[in-house]
JSON list of C-alpha atoms in Angstrom, two decimals:
[
{"chain": "F", "resi": 1, "resn": "MET", "atom": "CA", "xyz": [6.07, 140.85, 2.62]},
{"chain": "F", "resi": 2, "resn": "LYS", "atom": "CA", "xyz": [9.87, 140.50, 2.51]},
{"chain": "F", "resi": 3, "resn": "LYS", "atom": "CA", "xyz": [10.25, 143.11, 5.24]},
{"chain": "F", "resi": 4, "resn": "LEU", "atom": "CA", "xyz": [7.91, 141.41, 7.43]},
{"chain": "F", "resi": 5, "resn": "SER", "atom": "CA", "xyz": [9.74, 138.07, 6.87]},
{"chain": "F", "resi": 6, "resn": "LEU", "atom": "CA", "xyz": [13.16, 139.68, 7.63]},
{"chain": "F", "resi": 7, "resn": "ILE", "atom": "CA", "xyz": [11.74, 141.10, 10.88]},
{"chain": "F", "resi": 8, "resn": "PHE", "atom": "CA", "xyz": [10.53, 137.81, 11.92]},
{"chain": "F", "resi": 9, "resn": "PHE", "atom": "CA", "xyz": [13.83, 136.19, 10.94]},
{"chain": "F", "resi": 10, "resn": "LEU", "atom": "CA", "xyz": [16.01, 138.84, 12.87]},
{"chain": "F", "resi": 11, "resn": "LEU", "atom": "CA", "xyz": [13.63, 138.36, 15.90]},
{"chain": "F", "resi": 12, "resn": "GLY", "atom": "CA", "xyz": [14.14, 134.75, 15.84]},
{"chain": "F", "resi": 13, "resn": "ILE", "atom": "CA", "xyz": [17.90, 135.10, 15.82]},
{"chain": "F", "resi": 14, "resn": "VAL", "atom": "CA", "xyz": [17.86, 137.45, 18.66]},
{"chain": "F", "resi": 15, "resn": "SER", "atom": "CA", "xyz": [15.51, 135.29, 20.70]},
{"chain": "F", "resi": 16, "resn": "CYS", "atom": "CA", "xyz": [17.46, 132.14, 20.20]},
{"chain": "F", "resi": 17, "resn": "ASN", "atom": "CA", "xyz": [20.35, 133.28, 22.44]},
{"chain": "F", "resi": 18, "resn": "PRO", "atom": "CA", "xyz": [20.19, 130.35, 25.04]},
{"chain": "F", "resi": 19, "resn": "LEU", "atom": "CA", "xyz": [21.96, 132.66, 27.67]},
{"chain": "F", "resi": 20, "resn": "ARG", "atom": "CA", "xyz": [19.75, 135.64, 27.12]},
{"chain": "F", "resi": 21, "resn": "ARG", "atom": "CA", "xyz": [17.81, 135.21, 30.36]},
{"chain": "F", "resi": 22, "resn": "VAL", "atom": "CA", "xyz": [20.65, 133.71, 32.43]},
{"chain": "F", "resi": 23, "resn": "SER", "atom": "CA", "xyz": [21.59, 135.80, 35.43]},
{"chain": "F", "resi": 24, "resn": "THR", "atom": "CA", "xyz": [25.23, 136.93, 36.11]},
{"chain": "F", "resi": 25, "resn": "GLU", "atom": "CA", "xyz": [24.33, 138.76, 39.32]},
{"chain": "F", "resi": 26, "resn": "GLY", "atom": "CA", "xyz": [27.00, 138.18, 42.04]},
{"chain": "F", "resi": 27, "resn": "PHE", "atom": "CA", "xyz": [29.84, 137.40, 39.56]},
{"chain": "F", "resi": 28, "resn": "THR", "atom": "CA", "xyz": [33.04, 139.40, 39.43]},
{"chain": "F", "resi": 29, "resn": "HIS", "atom": "CA", "xyz": [36.49, 138.42, 38.16]},
{"chain": "F", "resi": 30, "resn": "HIS", "atom": "CA", "xyz": [40.05, 139.10, 39.46]},
{"chain": "F", "resi": 31, "resn": "ASN", "atom": "CA", "xyz": [43.10, 138.38, 37.22]},
{"chain": "F", "resi": 32, "resn": "GLN", "atom": "CA", "xyz": [42.36, 134.70, 35.91]},
{"chain": "F", "resi": 33, "resn": "TYR", "atom": "CA", "xyz": [39.68, 133.88, 38.46]},
{"chain": "F", "resi": 34, "resn": "ILE", "atom": "CA", "xyz": [35.73, 134.11, 38.33]},
{"chain": "F", "resi": 35, "resn": "ILE", "atom": "CA", "xyz": [34.14, 134.66, 41.56]},
{"chain": "F", "resi": 36, "resn": "TYR", "atom": "CA", "xyz": [30.72, 134.39, 42.71]},
{"chain": "F", "resi": 37, "resn": "LYS", "atom": "CA", "xyz": [29.92, 136.14, 46.10]},
{"chain": "F", "resi": 38, "resn": "GLN", "atom": "CA", "xyz": [33.37, 136.10, 47.42]},
{"chain": "F", "resi": 39, "resn": "ASP", "atom": "CA", "xyz": [33.90, 132.33, 46.49]},
{"chain": "F", "resi": 40, "resn": "THR", "atom": "CA", "xyz": [36.21, 131.48, 43.61]},
{"chain": "F", "resi": 41, "resn": "VAL", "atom": "CA", "xyz": [34.41, 129.33, 41.21]},
{"chain": "F", "resi": 42, "resn": "ALA", "atom": "CA", "xyz": [36.58, 128.89, 38.14]},
{"chain": "F", "resi": 43, "resn": "LYS", "atom": "CA", "xyz": [39.93, 129.68, 36.77]},
{"chain": "F", "resi": 44, "resn": "LEU", "atom": "CA", "xyz": [41.35, 130.67, 33.27]},
{"chain": "F", "resi": 45, "resn": "THR", "atom": "CA", "xyz": [43.35, 127.75, 32.19]},
{"chain": "F", "resi": 46, "resn": "ASN", "atom": "CA", "xyz": [43.86, 128.12, 28.46]},
{"chain": "F", "resi": 47, "resn": "ILE", "atom": "CA", "xyz": [43.79, 130.80, 25.64]},
{"chain": "F", "resi": 48, "resn": "GLU", "atom": "CA", "xyz": [43.83, 129.54, 22.19]},
{"chain": "F", "resi": 49, "resn": "TYR", "atom": "CA", "xyz": [44.11, 131.37, 18.88]},
{"chain": "F", "resi": 50, "resn": "SER", "atom": "CA", "xyz": [43.46, 129.44, 15.63]},
{"chain": "F", "resi": 51, "resn": "LEU", "atom": "CA", "xyz": [42.51, 129.78, 11.94]},
{"chain": "F", "resi": 52, "resn": "ASP", "atom": "CA", "xyz": [39.19, 128.32, 11.00]},
{"chain": "F", "resi": 53, "resn": "ASN", "atom": "CA", "xyz": [38.40, 128.72, 7.25]},
{"chain": "F", "resi": 54, "resn": "GLY", "atom": "CA", "xyz": [40.78, 131.73, 7.16]},
{"chain": "F", "resi": 55, "resn": "LYS", "atom": "CA", "xyz": [39.06, 133.45, 10.14]},
{"chain": "F", "resi": 56, "resn": "LEU", "atom": "CA", "xyz": [41.00, 134.22, 13.43]},
{"chain": "F", "resi": 57, "resn": "VAL", "atom": "CA", "xyz": [39.32, 132.28, 16.19]},
{"chain": "F", "resi": 58, "resn": "LYS", "atom": "CA", "xyz": [39.98, 133.28, 19.90]},
{"chain": "F", "resi": 59, "resn": "GLU", "atom": "CA", "xyz": [39.11, 130.79, 22.51]},
{"chain": "F", "resi": 60, "resn": "ALA", "atom": "CA", "xyz": [39.30, 130.92, 26.38]},
{"chain": "F", "resi": 61, "resn": "THR", "atom": "CA", "xyz": [38.82, 127.80, 28.57]},
{"chain": "F", "resi": 62, "resn": "PHE", "atom": "CA", "xyz": [37.90, 128.06, 32.23]},
{"chain": "F", "resi": 63, "resn": "LYS", "atom": "CA", "xyz": [38.01, 125.20, 34.84]},
{"chain": "F", "resi": 64, "resn": "LEU", "atom": "CA", "xyz": [35.24, 124.90, 37.13]},
{"chain": "F", "resi": 65, "resn": "LEU", "atom": "CA", "xyz": [37.06, 124.58, 40.65]},
{"chain": "F", "resi": 66, "resn": "ASP", "atom": "CA", "xyz": [34.28, 122.90, 42.75]},
{"chain": "F", "resi": 67, "resn": "MET", "atom": "CA", "xyz": [31.12, 121.03, 41.75]},
{"chain": "F", "resi": 68, "resn": "LYS", "atom": "CA", "xyz": [29.13, 122.89, 44.44]},
{"chain": "F", "resi": 69, "resn": "HIS", "atom": "CA", "xyz": [28.96, 125.57, 41.74]},
{"chain": "F", "resi": 70, "resn": "GLY", "atom": "CA", "xyz": [28.18, 123.20, 38.94]},
{"chain": "F", "resi": 71, "resn": "ASP", "atom": "CA", "xyz": [24.70, 124.56, 38.64]},
{"chain": "F", "resi": 72, "resn": "LYS", "atom": "CA", "xyz": [26.26, 128.03, 37.72]},
{"chain": "F", "resi": 73, "resn": "GLY", "atom": "CA", "xyz": [27.75, 126.75, 34.42]},
{"chain": "F", "resi": 74, "resn": "ARG", "atom": "CA", "xyz": [25.50, 128.80, 32.12]},
{"chain": "F", "resi": 75, "resn": "SER", "atom": "CA", "xyz": [25.78, 131.93, 34.37]},
{"chain": "F", "resi": 76, "resn": "ILE", "atom": "CA", "xyz": [29.64, 131.65, 34.29]},
{"chain": "F", "resi": 77, "resn": "LEU", "atom": "CA", "xyz": [29.49, 131.28, 30.54]},
{"chain": "F", "resi": 78, "resn": "ARG", "atom": "CA", "xyz": [27.35, 134.39, 30.04]},
{"chain": "F", "resi": 79, "resn": "PHE", "atom": "CA", "xyz": [29.49, 136.46, 32.51]},
{"chain": "F", "resi": 80, "resn": "VAL", "atom": "CA", "xyz": [32.53, 135.69, 30.70]},
{"chain": "F", "resi": 81, "resn": "SER", "atom": "CA", "xyz": [31.06, 136.12, 27.28]},
{"chain": "F", "resi": 82, "resn": "THR", "atom": "CA", "xyz": [29.69, 139.58, 27.94]},
{"chain": "F", "resi": 83, "resn": "SER", "atom": "CA", "xyz": [33.28, 140.78, 28.67]},
{"chain": "F", "resi": 84, "resn": "HIS", "atom": "CA", "xyz": [34.93, 138.91, 25.81]},
{"chain": "F", "resi": 85, "resn": "LYS", "atom": "CA", "xyz": [32.77, 139.46, 22.94]},
{"chain": "F", "resi": 86, "resn": "GLY", "atom": "CA", "xyz": [33.58, 137.52, 19.85]},
{"chain": "F", "resi": 87, "resn": "TRP", "atom": "CA", "xyz": [35.53, 134.78, 21.88]},
{"chain": "F", "resi": 88, "resn": "ASP", "atom": "CA", "xyz": [34.47, 131.11, 21.96]},
{"chain": "F", "resi": 89, "resn": "ILE", "atom": "CA", "xyz": [34.14, 130.39, 25.80]},
{"chain": "F", "resi": 90, "resn": "GLU", "atom": "CA", "xyz": [34.39, 126.89, 27.19]},
{"chain": "F", "resi": 91, "resn": "LEU", "atom": "CA", "xyz": [33.91, 125.75, 30.75]},
{"chain": "F", "resi": 92, "resn": "ASP", "atom": "CA", "xyz": [35.63, 122.36, 31.83]},
{"chain": "F", "resi": 93, "resn": "TYR", "atom": "CA", "xyz": [34.09, 120.32, 34.56]},
{"chain": "F", "resi": 94, "resn": "PRO", "atom": "CA", "xyz": [36.40, 118.23, 36.60]},
{"chain": "F", "resi": 95, "resn": "MET", "atom": "CA", "xyz": [36.29, 114.55, 35.51]},
{"chain": "F", "resi": 96, "resn": "GLU", "atom": "CA", "xyz": [36.61, 113.29, 39.23]},
{"chain": "F", "resi": 97, "resn": "TYR", "atom": "CA", "xyz": [32.92, 114.26, 39.57]},
{"chain": "F", "resi": 98, "resn": "PHE", "atom": "CA", "xyz": [31.81, 111.94, 36.69]},
{"chain": "F", "resi": 99, "resn": "PRO", "atom": "CA", "xyz": [33.03, 108.54, 37.92]},
{"chain": "F", "resi": 100, "resn": "ARG", "atom": "CA", "xyz": [30.96, 106.58, 35.33]},
{"chain": "F", "resi": 101, "resn": "ILE", "atom": "CA", "xyz": [32.38, 108.39, 32.19]},
{"chain": "F", "resi": 102, "resn": "LYS", "atom": "CA", "xyz": [35.90, 107.20, 31.28]}
]
């Protein structure tokens, strides 16, 4: 019974990945830029290293360059996270596209 519970637990963890079914087709990168079908969509703006409870944490922050690609946020996150395993990845949306939030 313990083995069966462990199997279901592990399957639950694997299936909980919110980006598992998100497509990264059409994405490439060049230097600090993320490109989608020959259009530059995001730029690497920051790399941070920190200690969190004694553990080294690496974080990369990308800035979305145009809201016409705003719907591709999850695809960008998955594309970057597959090539930077173990990194925390952030995607910043330009605030000028959210006029009501200040």
